[in-house]
Coordinates of C-alpha atoms in Angstrom, one line a residue:
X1 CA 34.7 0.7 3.4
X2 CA 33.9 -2.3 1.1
X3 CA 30.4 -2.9 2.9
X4 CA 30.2 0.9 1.9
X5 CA 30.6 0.1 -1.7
X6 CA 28.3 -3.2 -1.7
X7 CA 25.9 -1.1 -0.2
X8 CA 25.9 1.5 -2.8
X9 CA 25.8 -1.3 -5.3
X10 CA 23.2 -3.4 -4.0
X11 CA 20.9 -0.5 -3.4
X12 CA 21.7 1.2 -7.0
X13 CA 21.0 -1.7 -8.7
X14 CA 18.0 -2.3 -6.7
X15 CA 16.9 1.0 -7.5
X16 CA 17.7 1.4 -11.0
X17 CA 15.4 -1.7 -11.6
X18 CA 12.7 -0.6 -10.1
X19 CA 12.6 2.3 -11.6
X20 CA 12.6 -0.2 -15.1
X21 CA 9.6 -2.1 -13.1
X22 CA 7.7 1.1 -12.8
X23 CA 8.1 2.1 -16.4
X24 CA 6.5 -1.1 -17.7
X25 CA 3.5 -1.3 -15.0
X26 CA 2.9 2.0 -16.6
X27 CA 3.3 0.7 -20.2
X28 CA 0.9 -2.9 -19.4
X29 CA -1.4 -0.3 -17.6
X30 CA -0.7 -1.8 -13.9
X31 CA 0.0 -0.7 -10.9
X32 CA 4.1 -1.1 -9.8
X33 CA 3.0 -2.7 -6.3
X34 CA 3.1 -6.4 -7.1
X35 CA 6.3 -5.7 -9.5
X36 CA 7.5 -4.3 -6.4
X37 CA 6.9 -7.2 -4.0
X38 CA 7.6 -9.5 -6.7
X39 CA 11.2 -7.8 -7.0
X40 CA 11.5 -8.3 -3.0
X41 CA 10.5 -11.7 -2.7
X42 CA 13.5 -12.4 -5.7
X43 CA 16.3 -10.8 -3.9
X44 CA 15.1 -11.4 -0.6
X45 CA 15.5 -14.5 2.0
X46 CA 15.4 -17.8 -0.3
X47 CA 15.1 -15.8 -3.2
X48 CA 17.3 -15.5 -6.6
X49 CA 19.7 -13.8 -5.4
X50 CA 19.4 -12.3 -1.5
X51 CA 20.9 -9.1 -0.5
X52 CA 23.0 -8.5 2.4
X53 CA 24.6 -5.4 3.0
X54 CA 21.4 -3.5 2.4
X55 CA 18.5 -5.3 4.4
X56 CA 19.6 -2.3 7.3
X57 CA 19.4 0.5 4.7
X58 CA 15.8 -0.8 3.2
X59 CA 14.2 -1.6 6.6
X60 CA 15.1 2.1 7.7
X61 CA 13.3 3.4 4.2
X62 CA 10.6 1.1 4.7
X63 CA 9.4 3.3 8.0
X64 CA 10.1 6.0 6.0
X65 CA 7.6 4.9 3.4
X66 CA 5.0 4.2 5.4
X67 CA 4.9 7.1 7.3
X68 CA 5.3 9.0 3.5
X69 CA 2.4 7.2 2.6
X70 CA 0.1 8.4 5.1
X71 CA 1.0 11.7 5.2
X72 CA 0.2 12.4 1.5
X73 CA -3.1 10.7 2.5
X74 CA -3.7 12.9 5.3
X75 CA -2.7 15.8 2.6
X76 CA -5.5 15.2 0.2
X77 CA -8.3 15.9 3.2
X78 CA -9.2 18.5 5.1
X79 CA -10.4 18.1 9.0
X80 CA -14.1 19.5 7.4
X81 CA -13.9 16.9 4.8
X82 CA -13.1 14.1 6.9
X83 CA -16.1 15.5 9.2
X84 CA -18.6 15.7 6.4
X85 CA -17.5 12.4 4.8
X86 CA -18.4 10.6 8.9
X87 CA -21.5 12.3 9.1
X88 CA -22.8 11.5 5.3
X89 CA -21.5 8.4 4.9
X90 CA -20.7 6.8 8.3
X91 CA -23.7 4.0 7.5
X92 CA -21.8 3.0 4.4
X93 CA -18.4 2.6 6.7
X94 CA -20.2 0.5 8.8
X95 CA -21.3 -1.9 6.2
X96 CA -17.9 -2.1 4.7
X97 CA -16.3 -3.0 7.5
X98 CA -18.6 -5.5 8.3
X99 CA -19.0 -7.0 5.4
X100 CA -14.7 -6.7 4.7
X101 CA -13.1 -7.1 8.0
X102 CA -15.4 -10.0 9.5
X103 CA -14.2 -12.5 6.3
X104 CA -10.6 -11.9 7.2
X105 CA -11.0 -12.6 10.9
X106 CA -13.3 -15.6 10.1
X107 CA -10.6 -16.6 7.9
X108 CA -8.1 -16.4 10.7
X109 CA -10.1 -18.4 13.1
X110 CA -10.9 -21.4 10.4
X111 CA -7.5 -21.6 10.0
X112 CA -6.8 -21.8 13.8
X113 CA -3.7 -19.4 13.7
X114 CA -5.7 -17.6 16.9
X115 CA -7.6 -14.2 17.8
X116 CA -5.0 -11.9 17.5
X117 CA -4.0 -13.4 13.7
X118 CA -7.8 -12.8 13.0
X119 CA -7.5 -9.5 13.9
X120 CA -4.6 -8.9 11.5
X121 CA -6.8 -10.7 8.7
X122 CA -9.5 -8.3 9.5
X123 CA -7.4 -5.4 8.8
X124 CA -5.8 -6.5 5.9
X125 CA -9.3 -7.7 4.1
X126 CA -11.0 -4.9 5.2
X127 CA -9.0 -1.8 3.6
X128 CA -8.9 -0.7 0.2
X129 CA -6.0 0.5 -1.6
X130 CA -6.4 4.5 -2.2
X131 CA -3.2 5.1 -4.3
X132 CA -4.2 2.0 -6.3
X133 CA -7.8 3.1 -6.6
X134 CA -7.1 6.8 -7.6
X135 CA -4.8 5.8 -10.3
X136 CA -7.5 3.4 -11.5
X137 CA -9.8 6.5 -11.9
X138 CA -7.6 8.9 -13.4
X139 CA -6.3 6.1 -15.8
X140 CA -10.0 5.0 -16.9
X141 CA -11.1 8.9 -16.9
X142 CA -13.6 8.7 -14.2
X143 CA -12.9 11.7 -12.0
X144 CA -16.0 13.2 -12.7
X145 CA -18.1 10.2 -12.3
X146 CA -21.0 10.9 -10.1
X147 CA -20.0 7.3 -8.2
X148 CA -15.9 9.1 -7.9
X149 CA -17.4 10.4 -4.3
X150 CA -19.0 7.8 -2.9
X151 CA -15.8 5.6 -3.6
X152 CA -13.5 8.7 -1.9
X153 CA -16.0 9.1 0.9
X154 CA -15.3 5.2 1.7
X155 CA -12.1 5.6 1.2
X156 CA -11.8 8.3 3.4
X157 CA -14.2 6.8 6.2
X158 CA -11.2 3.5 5.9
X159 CA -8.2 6.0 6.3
X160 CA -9.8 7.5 9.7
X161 CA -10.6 3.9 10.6
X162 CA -7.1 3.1 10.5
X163 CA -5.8 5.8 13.2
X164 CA -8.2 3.9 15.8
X165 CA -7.3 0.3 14.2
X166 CA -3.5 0.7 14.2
X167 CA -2.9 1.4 17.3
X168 CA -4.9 -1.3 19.1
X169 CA -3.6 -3.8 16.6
X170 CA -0.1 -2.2 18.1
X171 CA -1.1 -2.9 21.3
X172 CA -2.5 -6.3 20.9
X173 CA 1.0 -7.4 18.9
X174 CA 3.1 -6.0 21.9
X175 CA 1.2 -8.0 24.3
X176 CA -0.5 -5.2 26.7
X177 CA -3.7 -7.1 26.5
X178 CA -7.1 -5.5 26.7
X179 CA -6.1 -3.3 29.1
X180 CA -3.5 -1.7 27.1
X181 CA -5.5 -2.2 24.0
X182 CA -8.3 0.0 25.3
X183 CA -5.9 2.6 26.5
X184 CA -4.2 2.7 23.1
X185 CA -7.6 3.3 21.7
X186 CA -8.2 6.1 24.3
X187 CA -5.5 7.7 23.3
X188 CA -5.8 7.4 19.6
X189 CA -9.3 8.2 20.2
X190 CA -8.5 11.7 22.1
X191 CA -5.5 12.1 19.5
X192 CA -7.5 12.4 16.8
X193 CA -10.1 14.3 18.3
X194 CA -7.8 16.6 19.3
X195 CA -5.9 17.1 15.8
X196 CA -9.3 17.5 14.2
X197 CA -10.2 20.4 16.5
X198 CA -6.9 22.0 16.0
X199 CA -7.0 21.9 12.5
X200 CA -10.5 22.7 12.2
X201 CA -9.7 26.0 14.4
X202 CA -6.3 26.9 13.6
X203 CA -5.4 24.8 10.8
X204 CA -4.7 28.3 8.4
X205 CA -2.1 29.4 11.9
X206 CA -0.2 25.8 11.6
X207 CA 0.0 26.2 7.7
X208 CA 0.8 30.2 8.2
X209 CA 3.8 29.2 10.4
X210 CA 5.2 26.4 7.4
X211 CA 6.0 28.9 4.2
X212 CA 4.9 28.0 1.4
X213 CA 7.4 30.2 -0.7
X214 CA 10.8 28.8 -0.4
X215 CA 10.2 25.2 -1.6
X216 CA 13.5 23.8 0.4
X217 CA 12.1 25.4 3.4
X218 CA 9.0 23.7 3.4
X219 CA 10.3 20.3 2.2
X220 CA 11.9 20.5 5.2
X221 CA 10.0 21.9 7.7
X222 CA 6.8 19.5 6.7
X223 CA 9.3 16.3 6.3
X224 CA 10.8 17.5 9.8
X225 CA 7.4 17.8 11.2
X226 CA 6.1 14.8 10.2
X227 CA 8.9 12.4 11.5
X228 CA 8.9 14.2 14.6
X229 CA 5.3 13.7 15.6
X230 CA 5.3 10.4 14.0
X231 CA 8.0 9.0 16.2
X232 CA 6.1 10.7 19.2
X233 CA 3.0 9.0 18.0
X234 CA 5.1 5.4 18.4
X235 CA 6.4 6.3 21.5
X236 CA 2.7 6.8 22.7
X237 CA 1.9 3.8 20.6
X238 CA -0.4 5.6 18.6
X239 CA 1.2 4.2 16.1
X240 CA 3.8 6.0 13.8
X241 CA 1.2 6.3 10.7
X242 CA -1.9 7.6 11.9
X243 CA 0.8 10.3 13.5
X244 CA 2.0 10.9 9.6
X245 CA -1.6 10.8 8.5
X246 CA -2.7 13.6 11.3
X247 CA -0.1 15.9 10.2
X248 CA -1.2 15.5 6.7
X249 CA -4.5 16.7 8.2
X250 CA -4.0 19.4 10.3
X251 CA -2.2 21.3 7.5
X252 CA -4.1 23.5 4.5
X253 CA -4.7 25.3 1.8
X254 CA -1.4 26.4 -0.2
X255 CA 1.2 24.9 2.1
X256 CA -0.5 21.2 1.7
X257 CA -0.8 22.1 -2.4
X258 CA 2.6 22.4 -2.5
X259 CA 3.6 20.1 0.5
X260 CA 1.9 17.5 -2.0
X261 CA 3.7 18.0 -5.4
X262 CA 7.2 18.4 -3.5
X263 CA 6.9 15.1 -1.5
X264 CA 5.2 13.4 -4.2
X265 CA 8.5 12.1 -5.4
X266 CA 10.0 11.3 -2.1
X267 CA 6.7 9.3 -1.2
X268 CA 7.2 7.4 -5.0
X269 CA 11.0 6.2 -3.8
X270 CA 10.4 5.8 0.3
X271 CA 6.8 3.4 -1.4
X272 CA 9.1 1.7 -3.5
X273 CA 11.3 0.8 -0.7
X274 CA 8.5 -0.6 1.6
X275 CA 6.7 -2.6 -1.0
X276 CA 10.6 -4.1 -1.6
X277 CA 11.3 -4.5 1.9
X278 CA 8.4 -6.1 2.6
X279 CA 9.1 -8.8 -0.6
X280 CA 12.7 -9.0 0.9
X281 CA 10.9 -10.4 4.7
X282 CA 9.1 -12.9 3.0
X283 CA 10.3 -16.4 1.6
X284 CA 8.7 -17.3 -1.8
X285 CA 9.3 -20.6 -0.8
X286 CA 6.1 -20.0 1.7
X287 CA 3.8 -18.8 -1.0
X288 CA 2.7 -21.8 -2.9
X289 CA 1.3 -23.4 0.5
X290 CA -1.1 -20.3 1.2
X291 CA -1.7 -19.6 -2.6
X292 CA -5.3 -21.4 -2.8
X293 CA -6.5 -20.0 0.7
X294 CA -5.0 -16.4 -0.1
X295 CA -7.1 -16.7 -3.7
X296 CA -10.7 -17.9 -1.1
X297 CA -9.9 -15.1 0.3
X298 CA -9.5 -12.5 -2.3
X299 CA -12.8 -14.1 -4.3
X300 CA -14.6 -13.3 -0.7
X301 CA -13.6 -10.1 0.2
X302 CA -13.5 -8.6 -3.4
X303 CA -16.9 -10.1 -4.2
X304 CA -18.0 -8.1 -0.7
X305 CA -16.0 -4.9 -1.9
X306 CA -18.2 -5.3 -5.3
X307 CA -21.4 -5.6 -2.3
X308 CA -20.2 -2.5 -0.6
X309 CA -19.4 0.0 -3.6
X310 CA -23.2 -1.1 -4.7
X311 CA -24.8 -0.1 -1.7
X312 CA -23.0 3.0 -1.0
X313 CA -23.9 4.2 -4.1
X314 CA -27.4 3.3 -4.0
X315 CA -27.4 5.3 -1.1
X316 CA -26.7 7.9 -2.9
X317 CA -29.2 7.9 -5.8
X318 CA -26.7 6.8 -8.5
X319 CA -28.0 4.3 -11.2
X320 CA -27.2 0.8 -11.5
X321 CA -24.1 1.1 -13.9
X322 CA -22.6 3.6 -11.4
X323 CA -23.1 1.2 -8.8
X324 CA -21.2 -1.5 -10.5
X325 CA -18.6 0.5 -11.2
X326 CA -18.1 1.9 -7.9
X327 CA -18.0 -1.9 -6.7
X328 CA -15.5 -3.2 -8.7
X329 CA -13.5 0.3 -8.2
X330 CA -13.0 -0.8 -4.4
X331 CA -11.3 -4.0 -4.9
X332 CA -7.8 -3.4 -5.1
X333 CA -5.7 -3.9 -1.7
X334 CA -2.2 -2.5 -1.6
X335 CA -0.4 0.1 1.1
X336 CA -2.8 -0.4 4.3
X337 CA -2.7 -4.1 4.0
X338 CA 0.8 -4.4 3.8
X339 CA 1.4 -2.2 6.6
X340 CA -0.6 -3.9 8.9
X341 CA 1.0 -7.3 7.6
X342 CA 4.2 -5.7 8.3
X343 CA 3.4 -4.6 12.1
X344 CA 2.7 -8.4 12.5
X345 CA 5.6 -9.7 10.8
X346 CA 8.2 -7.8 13.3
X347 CA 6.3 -9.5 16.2
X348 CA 8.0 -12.4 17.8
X349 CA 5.5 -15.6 17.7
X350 CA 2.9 -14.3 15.0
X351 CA 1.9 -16.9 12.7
X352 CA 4.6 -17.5 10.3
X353 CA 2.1 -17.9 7.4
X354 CA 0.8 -14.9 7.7
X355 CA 3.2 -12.9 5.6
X356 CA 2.9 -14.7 2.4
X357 CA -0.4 -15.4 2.7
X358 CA -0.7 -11.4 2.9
X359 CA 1.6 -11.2 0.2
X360 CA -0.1 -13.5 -2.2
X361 CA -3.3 -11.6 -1.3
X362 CA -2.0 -8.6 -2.2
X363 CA -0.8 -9.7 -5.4
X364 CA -4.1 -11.4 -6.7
X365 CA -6.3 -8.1 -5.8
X366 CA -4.1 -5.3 -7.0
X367 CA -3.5 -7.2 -10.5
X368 CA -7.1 -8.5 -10.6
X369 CA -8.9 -5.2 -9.1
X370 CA -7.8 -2.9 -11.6
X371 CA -8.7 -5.2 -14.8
X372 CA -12.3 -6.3 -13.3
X373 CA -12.6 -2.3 -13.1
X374 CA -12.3 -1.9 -16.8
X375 CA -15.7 -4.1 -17.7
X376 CA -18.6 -1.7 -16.9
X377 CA -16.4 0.2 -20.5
X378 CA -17.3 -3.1 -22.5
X379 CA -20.8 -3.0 -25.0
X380 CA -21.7 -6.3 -23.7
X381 CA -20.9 -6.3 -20.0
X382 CA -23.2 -2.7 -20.2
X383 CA -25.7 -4.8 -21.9
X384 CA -25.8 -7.0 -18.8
X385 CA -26.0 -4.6 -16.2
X386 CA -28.5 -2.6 -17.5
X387 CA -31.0 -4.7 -19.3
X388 CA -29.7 -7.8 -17.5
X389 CA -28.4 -11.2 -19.6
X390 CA -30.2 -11.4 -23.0
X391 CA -32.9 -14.1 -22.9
X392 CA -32.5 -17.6 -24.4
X393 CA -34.0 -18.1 -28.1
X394 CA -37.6 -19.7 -28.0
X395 CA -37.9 -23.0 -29.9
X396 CA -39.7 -22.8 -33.2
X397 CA -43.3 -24.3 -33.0
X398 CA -43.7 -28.0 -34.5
X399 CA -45.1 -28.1 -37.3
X400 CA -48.6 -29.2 -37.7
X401 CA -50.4 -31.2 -39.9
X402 CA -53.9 -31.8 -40.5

């Protein structure tokens, strides 16, 4: 009974402040993730004040998150979307993960912390942050840019990535080797084939069997669904998030509109949790060793998201201000990164700098990311990109005498 009650109190109190933390990221016109982390890494191992009772209850709500995270991704697309998107922009999602996910693994190898840490690296460098980007966008009034797309279509292009990345990363971390890593890439690979041609086909049957007109009732049936095949997903080692995010997929039209607003708030909390969590994993005493490589590293990768919004929307016909900005709108790294950060963290004999070095990377490109975003709206930096930097005065002539 009393760990009962310091659970209740350690969780409330937890809670209750993040909910303060969210309020003022919305007030300084941030997003809540670092205040999030930062909160974990305070009341986590070696932090202010570390929390016991609850470390079981938020490592629970952390899955929970994750898997709540994807599956609003998988919500906002369609299968024909995600099709379209691959065959328009697949050239673009080649060039952004080359030019995001080879600096990471680099990284990883200059370091020496071994191949399988410089596959981590790669993932976490190489994908952008989508809830951190799309709140940039609505925030600086840039839906209807004509660069919004080519951002999405990247973005999309990075979230299908991820259900053939995750689970050979899973793989690799168990210790299957290549072996088992190409098999978990079969399987993911047939997986999502398979979803995509079920959704494309029957996608209005699924969503006709979920109601959309009693709002409990389809809470719960698309909740149930979605931790059902997302635990089948681990068992296959699929991984449990690209399971979420296929669900999200295969269902449409008004049972995904309204799947969206009612788990919107559940997916706010279970986020919350699994930002937290992973703050409460890592020391802070481990961050100031790994803060100058984690700040290379974000100078490098953001400076080749800047390189890869540019392109893609050159691609596209868009002028050069829309490039900019569609550059320094990729830059922010949040959710994906920390999940994959996460799957290496739970495995025995990882490199032990590799969480706050994650964690400090994080932090610099979701604080960072979403101020660069705001200079394509200053006079002079439009000045700059459009006319380029203003010439140097000419010296006056000497005078001459006769």
């Amino acid at each position: 009974m009393h760990n009962t009650t310091v659970l209740l109190i350690e969780v409330g109190a937890l809670l209750f402040g993040l909910g303060l933390l969210g309020r003022l990221s919305r007030r300084i016109g941030l997003s809540p993730i670092p205040l999030y982390l930062l909160a974990g890494l305070a009341f986590g191992h070696g932090g202010v004040l570390p929390l016991s009772a609850s470390e079981e209850f938020f490592a629970v709500g952390a899955e929970i998150g994750v898997i709540l995270l994807l599956v609003m991704l998988g919500l906002e697309y369609s299968a024909r979307e995600l099709i379209g998107n691959l065959r328009t922009n697949a050239p673009a999602g080649v060039l952004d993960g080359l030019l995001n996910a080879l600096p990471g693994a680099a990284f990883g190898l200059l370091l020496g912390w071994g191949w399988v840490a410089a596959l981590v690296l790669a993932g976490i460098t190489w994908v952008s942050s989508s809830g951190v980007i799309a709140k940039v966008l609505a925030d600086l009034g840039r839906l209807g840019n004509r660069e919004t797309p080519v951002i999405l279509s990247v973005l999309v292009i990075e979230d299908l990535a991820m259900a053939l990345y995750l689970p050979l990363l899973t793989a690799v971390l168990a210790g299957t080797g290549l072996i088992g890593g190409a098999k978990a890439l079969t399987i993911a690979v047939a997986t999502v084939i398979v979803v995509l041609v079920v959704a494309l086909r029957y996608g209005q049957a699924i969503s006709a069997f979920i109601s959309a007109r009693d709002p409990e009732a389809l809470l719960l049936g698309v909740l149930g669904l979605t931790l059902l095949v997302a635990g089948l997903a681990a068992e296959l080692q699929v991984s449990a998030a690209v399971g979420a995010f296929l669900v999200g997929i295969a269902l449409s039209g008004p049972v995904a509109h309204h799947a969206t607003e009612l788990l919107s708030p559940l997916r706010d909390l279970f986020a919350a949790v699994f930002f937290v969590f992973f703050g409460l994993a890592t020391n802070p005493r481990d961050i100031p060793p790994v803060l100058l490589p984690a700040l290379a590293l974000a100078v490098v990768t953001m400076s080749t998201k800047i390189i890869t919004g540019y392109v893609a929307a050159k691609r596209a016909g868009i002028a050069v201000p829309g490039r900019v900005r569609a550059g320094l709108g990729l830059m922010p790294r949040g959710e994906f990164s920390i999940v994959i950060a996460g799957l290496a963290v739970a495995t025995p004999g990882i490199e032990p700098k590799l969480a706050p070095l994650a964690t400090a990377y994080v932090l610099i490109t979701v604080v960072s990311g979403p101020m660069l975003a705001r200079l394509p709206d200053f006079a002079w930096f439009k000045r700059i990109i459009r006319h380029g930097p203003r010439p140097a005065p000419r010296p006056e002539p000497l005078p001459t005498t006769d």
